[in-house]
mmCIF file of C-alpha atoms in Angstrom:
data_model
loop_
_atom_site.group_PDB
_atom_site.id
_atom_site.type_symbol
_atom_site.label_atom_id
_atom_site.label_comp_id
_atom_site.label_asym_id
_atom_site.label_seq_id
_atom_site.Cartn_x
_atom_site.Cartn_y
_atom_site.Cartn_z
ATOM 1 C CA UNK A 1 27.414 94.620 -45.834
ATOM 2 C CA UNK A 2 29.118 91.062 -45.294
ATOM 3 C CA UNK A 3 31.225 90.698 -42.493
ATOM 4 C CA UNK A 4 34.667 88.937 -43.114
ATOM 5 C CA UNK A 5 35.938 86.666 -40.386
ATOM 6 C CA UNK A 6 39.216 85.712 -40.744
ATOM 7 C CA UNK A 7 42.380 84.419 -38.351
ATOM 8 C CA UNK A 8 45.885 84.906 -38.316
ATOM 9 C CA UNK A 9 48.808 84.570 -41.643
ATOM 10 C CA UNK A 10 50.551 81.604 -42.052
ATOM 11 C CA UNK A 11 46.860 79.622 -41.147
ATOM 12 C CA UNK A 12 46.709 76.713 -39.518
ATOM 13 C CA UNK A 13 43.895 74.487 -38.697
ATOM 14 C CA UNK A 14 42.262 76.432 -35.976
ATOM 15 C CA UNK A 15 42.711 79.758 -37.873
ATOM 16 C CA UNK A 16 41.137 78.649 -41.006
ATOM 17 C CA UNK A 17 38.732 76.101 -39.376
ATOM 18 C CA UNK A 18 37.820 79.210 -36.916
ATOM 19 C CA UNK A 19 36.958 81.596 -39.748
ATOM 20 C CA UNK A 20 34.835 78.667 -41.634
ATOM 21 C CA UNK A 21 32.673 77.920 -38.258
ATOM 22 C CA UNK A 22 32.071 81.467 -37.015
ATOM 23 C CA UNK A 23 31.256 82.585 -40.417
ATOM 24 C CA UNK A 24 28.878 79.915 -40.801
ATOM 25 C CA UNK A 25 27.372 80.640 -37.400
ATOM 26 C CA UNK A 26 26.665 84.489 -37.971
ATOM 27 C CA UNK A 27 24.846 83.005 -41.515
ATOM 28 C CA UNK A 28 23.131 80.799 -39.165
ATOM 29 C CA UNK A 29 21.703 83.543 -36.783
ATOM 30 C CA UNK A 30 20.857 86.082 -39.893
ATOM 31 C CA UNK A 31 24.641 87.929 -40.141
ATOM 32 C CA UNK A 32 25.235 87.756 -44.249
ATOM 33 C CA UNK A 33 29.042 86.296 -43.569
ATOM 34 C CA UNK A 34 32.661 84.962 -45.321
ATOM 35 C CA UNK A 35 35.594 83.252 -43.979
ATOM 36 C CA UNK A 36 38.640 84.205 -45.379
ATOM 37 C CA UNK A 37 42.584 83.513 -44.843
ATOM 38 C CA UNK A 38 45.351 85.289 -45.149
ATOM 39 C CA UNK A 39 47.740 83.205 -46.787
ATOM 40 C CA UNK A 40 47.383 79.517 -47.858
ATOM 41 C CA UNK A 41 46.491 76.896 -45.005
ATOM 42 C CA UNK A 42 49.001 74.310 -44.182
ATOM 43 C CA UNK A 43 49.120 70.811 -45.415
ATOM 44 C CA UNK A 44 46.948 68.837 -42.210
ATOM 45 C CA UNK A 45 44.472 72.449 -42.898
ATOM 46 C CA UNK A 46 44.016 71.757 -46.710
ATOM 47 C CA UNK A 47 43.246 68.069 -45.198
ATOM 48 C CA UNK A 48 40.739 69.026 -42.820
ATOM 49 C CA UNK A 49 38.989 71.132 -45.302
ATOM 50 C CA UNK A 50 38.931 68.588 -48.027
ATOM 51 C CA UNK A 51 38.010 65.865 -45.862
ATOM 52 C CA UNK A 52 34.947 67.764 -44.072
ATOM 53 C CA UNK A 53 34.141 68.750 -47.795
ATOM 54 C CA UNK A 54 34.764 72.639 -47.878
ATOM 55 C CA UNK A 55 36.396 74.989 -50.174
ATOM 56 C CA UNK A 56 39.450 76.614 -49.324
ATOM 57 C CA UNK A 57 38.298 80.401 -48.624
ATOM 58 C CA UNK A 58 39.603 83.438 -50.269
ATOM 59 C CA UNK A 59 42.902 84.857 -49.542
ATOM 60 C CA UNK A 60 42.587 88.407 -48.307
ATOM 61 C CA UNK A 61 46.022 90.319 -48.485
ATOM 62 C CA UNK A 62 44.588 93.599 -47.488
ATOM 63 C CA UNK A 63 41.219 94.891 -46.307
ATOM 64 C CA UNK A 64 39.060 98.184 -47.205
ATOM 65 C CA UNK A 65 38.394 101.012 -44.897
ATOM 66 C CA UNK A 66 35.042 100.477 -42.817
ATOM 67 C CA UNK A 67 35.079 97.053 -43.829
ATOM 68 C CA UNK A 68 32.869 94.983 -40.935
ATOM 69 C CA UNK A 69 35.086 92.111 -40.098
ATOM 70 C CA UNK A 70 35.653 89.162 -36.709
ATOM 71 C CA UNK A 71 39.102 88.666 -35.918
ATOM 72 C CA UNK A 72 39.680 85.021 -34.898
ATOM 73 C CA UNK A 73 43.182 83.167 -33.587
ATOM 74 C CA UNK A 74 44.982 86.237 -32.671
ATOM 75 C CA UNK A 75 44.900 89.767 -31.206
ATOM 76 C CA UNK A 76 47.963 90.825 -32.975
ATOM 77 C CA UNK A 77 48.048 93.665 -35.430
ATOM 78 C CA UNK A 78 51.408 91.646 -37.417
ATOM 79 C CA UNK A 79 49.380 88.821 -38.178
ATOM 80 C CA UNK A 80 46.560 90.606 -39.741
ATOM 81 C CA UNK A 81 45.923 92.495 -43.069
ATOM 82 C CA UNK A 82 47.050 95.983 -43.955
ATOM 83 C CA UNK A 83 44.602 98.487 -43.600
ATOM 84 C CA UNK A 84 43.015 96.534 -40.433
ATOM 85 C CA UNK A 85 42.750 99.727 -37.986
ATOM 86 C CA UNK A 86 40.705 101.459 -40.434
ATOM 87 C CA UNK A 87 38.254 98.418 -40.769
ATOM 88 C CA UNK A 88 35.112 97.999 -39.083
ATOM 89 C CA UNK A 89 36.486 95.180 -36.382
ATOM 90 C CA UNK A 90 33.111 94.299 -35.146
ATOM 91 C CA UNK A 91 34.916 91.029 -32.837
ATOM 92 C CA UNK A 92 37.832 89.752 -31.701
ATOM 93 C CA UNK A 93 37.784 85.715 -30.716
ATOM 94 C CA UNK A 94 40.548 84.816 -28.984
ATOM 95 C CA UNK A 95 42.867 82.001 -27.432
ATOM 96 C CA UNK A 96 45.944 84.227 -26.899
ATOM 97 C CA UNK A 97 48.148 86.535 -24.595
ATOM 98 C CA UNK A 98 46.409 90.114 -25.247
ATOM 99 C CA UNK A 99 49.267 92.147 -27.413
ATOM 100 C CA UNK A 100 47.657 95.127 -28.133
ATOM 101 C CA UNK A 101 47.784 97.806 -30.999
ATOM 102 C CA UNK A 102 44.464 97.393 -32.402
ATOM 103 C CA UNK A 103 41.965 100.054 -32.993
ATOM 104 C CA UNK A 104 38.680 100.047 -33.151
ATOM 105 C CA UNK A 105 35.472 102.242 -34.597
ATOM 106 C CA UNK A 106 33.900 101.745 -30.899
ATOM 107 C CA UNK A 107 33.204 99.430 -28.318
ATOM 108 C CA UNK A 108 33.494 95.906 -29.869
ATOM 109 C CA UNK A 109 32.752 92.474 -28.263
ATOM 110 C CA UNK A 110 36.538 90.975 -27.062
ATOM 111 C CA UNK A 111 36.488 87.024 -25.824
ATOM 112 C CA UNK A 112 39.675 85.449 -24.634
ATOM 113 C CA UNK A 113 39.588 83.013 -22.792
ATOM 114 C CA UNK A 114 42.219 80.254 -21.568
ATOM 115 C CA UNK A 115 41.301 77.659 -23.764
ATOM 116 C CA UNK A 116 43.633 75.387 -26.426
ATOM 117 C CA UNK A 117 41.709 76.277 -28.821
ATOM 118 C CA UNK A 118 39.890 78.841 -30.773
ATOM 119 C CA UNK A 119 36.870 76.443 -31.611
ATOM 120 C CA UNK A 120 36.646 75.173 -28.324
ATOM 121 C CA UNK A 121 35.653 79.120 -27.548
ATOM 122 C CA UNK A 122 33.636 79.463 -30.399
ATOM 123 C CA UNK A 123 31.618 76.505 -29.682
ATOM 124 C CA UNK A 124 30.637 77.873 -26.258
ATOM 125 C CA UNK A 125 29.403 81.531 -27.633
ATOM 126 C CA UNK A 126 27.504 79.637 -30.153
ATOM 127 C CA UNK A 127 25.440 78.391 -27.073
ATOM 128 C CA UNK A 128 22.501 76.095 -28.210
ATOM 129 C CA UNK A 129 22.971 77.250 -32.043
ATOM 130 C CA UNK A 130 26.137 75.310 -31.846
ATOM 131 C CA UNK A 131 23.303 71.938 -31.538
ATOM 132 C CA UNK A 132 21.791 72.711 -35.003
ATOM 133 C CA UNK A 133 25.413 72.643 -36.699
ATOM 134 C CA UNK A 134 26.091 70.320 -39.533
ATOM 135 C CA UNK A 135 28.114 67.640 -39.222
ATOM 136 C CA UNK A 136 30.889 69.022 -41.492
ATOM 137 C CA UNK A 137 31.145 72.138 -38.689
ATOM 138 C CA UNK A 138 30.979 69.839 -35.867
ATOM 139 C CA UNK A 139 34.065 68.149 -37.822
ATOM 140 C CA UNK A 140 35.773 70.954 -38.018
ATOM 141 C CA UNK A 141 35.614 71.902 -34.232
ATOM 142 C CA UNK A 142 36.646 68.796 -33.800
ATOM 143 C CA UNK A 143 39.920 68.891 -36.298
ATOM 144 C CA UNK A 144 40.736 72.300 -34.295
ATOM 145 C CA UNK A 145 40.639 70.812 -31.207
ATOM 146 C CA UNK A 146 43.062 67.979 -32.443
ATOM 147 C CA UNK A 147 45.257 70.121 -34.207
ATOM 148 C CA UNK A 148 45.299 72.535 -31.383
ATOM 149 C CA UNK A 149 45.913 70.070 -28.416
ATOM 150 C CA UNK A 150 47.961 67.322 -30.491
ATOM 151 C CA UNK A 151 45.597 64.961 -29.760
ATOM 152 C CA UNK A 152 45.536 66.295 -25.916
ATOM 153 C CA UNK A 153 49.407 66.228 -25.576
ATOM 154 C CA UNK A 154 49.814 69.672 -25.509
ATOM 155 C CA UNK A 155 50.491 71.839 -22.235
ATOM 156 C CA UNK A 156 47.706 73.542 -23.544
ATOM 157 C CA UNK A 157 45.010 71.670 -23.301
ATOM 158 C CA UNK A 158 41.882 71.910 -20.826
ATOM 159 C CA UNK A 159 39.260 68.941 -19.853
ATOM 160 C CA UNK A 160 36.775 72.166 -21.582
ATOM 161 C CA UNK A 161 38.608 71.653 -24.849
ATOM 162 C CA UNK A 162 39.061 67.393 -24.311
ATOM 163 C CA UNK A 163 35.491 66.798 -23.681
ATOM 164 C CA UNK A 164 34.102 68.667 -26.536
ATOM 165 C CA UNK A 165 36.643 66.794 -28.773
ATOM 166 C CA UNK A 166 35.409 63.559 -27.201
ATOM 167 C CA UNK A 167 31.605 64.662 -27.168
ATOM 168 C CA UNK A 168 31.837 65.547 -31.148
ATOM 169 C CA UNK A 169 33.819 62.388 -32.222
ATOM 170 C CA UNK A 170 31.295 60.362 -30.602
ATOM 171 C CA UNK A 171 28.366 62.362 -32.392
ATOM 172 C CA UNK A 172 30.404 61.710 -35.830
ATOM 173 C CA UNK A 173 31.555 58.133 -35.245
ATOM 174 C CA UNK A 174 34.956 59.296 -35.175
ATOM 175 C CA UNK A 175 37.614 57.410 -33.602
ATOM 176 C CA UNK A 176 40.075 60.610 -32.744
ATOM 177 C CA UNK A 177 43.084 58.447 -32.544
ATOM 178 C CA UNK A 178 43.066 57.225 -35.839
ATOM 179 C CA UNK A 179 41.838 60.754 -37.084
ATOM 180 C CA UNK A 180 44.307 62.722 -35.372
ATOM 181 C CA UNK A 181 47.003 60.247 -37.192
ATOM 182 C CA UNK A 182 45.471 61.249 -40.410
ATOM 183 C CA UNK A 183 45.545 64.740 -39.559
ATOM 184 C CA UNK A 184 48.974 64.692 -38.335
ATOM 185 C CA UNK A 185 50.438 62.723 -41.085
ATOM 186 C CA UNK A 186 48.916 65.413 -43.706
ATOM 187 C CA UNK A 187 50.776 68.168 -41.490
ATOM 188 C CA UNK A 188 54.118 65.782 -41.538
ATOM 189 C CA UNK A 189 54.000 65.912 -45.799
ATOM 190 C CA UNK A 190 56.258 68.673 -46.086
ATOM 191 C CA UNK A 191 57.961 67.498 -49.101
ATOM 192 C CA UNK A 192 56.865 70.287 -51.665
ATOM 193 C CA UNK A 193 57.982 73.177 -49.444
ATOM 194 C CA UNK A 194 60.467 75.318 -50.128
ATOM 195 C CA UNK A 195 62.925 75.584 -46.925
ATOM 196 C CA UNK A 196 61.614 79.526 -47.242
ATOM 197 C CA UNK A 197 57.723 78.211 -47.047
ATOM 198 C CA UNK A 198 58.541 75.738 -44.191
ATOM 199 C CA UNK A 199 59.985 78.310 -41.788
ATOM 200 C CA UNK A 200 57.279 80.937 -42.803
ATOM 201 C CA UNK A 201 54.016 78.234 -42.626
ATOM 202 C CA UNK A 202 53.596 77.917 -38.490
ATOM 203 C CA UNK A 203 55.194 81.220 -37.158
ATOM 204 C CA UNK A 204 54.773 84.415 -35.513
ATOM 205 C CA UNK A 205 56.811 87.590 -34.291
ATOM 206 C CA UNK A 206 58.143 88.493 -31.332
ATOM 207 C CA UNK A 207 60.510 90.941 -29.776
ATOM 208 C CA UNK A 208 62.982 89.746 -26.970
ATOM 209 C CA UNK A 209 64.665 92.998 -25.349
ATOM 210 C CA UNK A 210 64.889 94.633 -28.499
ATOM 211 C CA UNK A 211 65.646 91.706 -30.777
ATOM 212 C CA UNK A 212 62.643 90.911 -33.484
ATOM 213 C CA UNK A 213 62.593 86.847 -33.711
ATOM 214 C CA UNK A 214 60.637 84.901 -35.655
ATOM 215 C CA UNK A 215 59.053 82.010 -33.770
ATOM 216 C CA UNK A 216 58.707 78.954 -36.183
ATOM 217 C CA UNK A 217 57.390 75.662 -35.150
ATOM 218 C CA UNK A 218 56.662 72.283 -37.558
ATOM 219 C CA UNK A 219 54.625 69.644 -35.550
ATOM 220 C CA UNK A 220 55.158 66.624 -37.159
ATOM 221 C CA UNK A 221 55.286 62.864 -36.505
ATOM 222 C CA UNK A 222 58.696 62.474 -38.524
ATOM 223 C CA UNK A 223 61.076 65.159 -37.478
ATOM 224 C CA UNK A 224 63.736 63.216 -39.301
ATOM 225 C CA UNK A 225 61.917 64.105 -42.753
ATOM 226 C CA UNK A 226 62.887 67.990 -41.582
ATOM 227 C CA UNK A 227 65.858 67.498 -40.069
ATOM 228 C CA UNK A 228 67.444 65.910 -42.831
ATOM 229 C CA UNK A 229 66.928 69.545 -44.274
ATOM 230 C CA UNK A 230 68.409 71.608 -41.565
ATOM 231 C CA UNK A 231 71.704 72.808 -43.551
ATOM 232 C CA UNK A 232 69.237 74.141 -46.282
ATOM 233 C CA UNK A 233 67.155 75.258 -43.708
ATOM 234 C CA UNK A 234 69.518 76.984 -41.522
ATOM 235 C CA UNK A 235 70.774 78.886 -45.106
ATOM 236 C CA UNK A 236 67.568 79.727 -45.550
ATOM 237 C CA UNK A 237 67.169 81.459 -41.972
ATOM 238 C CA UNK A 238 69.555 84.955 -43.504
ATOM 239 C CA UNK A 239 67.300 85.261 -46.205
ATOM 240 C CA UNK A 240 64.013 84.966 -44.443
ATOM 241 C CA UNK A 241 65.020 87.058 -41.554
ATOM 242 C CA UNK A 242 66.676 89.817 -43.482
ATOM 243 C CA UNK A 243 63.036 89.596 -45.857
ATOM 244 C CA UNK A 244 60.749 89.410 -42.675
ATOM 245 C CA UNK A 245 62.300 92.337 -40.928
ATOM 246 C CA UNK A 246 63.676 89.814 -38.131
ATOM 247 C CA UNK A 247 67.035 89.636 -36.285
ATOM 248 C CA UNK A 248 67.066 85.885 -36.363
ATOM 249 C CA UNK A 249 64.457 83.027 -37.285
ATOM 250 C CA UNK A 250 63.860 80.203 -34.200
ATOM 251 C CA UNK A 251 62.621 76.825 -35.902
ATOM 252 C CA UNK A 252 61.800 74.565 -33.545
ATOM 253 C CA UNK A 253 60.784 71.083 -34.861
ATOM 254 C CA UNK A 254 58.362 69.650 -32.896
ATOM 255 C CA UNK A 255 58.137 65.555 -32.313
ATOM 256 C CA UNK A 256 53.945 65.078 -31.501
ATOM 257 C CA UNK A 257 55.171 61.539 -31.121
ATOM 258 C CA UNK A 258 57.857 61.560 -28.705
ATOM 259 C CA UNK A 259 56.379 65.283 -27.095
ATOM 260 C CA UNK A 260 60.275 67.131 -27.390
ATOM 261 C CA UNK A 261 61.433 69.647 -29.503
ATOM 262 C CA UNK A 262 64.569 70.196 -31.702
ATOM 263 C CA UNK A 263 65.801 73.656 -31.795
ATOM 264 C CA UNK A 264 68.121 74.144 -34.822
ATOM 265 C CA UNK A 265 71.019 76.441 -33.625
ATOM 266 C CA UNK A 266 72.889 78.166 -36.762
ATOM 267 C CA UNK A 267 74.960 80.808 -34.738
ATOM 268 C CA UNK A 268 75.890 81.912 -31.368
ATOM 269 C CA UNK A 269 72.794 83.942 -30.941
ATOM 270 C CA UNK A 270 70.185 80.736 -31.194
ATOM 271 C CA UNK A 271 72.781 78.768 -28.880
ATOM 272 C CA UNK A 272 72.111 82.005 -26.389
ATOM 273 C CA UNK A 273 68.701 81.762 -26.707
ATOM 274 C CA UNK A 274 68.606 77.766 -26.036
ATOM 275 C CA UNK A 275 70.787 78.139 -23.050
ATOM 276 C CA UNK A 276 69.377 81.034 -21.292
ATOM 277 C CA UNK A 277 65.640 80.285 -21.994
ATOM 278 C CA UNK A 278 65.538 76.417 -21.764
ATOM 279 C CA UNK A 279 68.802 75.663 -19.515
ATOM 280 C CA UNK A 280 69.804 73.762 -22.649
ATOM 281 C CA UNK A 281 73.660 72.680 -22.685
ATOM 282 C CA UNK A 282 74.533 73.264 -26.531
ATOM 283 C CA UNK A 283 77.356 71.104 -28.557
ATOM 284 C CA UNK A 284 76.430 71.154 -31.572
ATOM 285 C CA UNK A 285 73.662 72.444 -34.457
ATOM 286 C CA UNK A 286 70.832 70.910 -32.670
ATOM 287 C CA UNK A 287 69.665 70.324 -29.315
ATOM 288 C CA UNK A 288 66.563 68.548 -28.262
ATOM 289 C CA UNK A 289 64.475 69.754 -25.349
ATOM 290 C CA UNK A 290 62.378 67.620 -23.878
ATOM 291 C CA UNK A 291 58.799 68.227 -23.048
ATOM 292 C CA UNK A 292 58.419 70.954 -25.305
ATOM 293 C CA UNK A 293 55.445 70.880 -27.266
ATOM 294 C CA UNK A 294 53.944 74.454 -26.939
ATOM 295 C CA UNK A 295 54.915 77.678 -28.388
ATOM 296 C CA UNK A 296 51.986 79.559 -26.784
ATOM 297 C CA UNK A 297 52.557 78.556 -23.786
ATOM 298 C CA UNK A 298 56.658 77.080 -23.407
ATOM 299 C CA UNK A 299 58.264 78.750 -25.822
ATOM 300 C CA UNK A 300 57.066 82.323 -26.016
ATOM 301 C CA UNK A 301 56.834 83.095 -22.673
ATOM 302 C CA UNK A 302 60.177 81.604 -21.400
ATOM 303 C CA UNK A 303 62.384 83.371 -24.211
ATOM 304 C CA UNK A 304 65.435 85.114 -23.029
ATOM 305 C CA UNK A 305 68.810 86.695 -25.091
#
């Protein structure tokens, strides 16, 4: 029976570029395998994948009983299917705090490790296999890596995930800063969204002492471009929350350029949550806080109500 790998909703690069390269590497080593995502990949994703010259994979909304399947880009039951405790989770690949709440058939194969990104980890299981990949996989690991990092701005990153980047650029004749501008301005065209779409397309859920946020980030190179949408956007926060089953929506717009953040701050509770968590002094429906560039690692964890 094929086994499905897929990441996390609202993909990004490294959860659809993940699925693609793990997939192919099971094919590889005589595993009959299919990425998948579950929901449609951002704008820079859609750019990797056209530019390395693959198809965007099937979206899988829920997932059968006994169904073999690899779980890569998360460990979190939210951000996966319905119906995935009564699949056949055969792996779990993973870059992120353990959450727990998954359930397995039996003793499975789980690999998290402190990495930036998922495709950094991938590449190392892959061992020597990972030498026979094509160039458009190598490419991939290499957008991950990229996206993952910021081009190595991130808090995230490791000299594990910066050398690979470097090591695979070189093999491709890639120069990764004029790439990663490519990449980056791809993830900046935001244009089409809906203000629903853009605080839904890089977020996750979390619960703060009993209150159920949703953790949005946009990494772009023009924050202006979003910001110039923030009334909309800040409208759009009631409906979203109230839809999501949240108690308030957190968008924080990140600047890969000038490595800050702008938190938009619609009601007292956000203006809590900037002053508590990032010893922010708040004056208006913004505030900027500097050196924030992570969610993973400086937002998440410092979150406070």
């Amino acid at each position: 029976m094929t086994t499905l790998v897929f990441g996390h909703k609202s993909p990004d690069t490294d959860a659809t570029g993940s699925a693609l390269i793990w997939a192919w590497y099971l094919n590889a080593t005589g595993f009959s395998a299919e990425a998948r995502v579950l929901g449609t990949p951002n704008t820079e994703a859609a750019f990797v994948l056209k530019r390395w010259g693959f198809e965007t994979p099937a979206l899988l909304t829920e997932i059968a009983a006994g169904q073999p399947c690899v779980i890569v880009d998360t460990n979190n039951p939210a951000e996966l299917p319905e119906g995935i405790n009564s699949a056949d989770i055969r792996a779990i690949i993973d870059h992120h705090a353990l959450i727990g709440g998954l359930k397995t058939k039996g003793p499975i194969e789980i690999t998290i490790r402190p990495l930036a990104c998922t495709a950094t980890l991938l590449h190392q299981l892959m061992g020597h296999v990972a030498e026979t990949a094509p160039d458009a996989i190598k490419g991939l690991i290499l957008s991950c890596i990229l996206s993952d990092t910021l081009e190595f701005r991130s808090p995230t990153t490791t000299p594990v995930d910066r050398a690979l980047a470097e090591k695979l650029a070189a093999d491709l004749g890639i120069e990764i800063p004029a790439y990663a501008a490519e990449m980056f301005a791809a993830k900046s065209d935001v244009s089409h969204f809906s203000d629903a779409a853009l605080l839904r397309m890089d977020s996750k859920e979390y619960n703060v002492d009993g209150v159920e946020f949703r953790v949005s980030v946009l990494e772009t190179t023009s924050p202006a471009t979003v910001l110039s949408r923030k009334e909309s956007l800040m409208a759009s926060m009631l409906d979203v929350a109230r839809e999501d089953g949240a108690d308030q929506v957190l968008l924080f717009v990140i600047d890969i350029l000038n490595e800050e953040a702008t938190l938009l701050v619609p009601n007292d509770l956000t203006k809590q949550v900037a002053e508590k968590s990032f010893g922010a002094t708040v004056t208006g429906d913004t505030v900027v806080l500097p050196g924030i560039m992570s969610r993973k690692k400086q937002i998440i964890p410092a979150l406070k109500v």
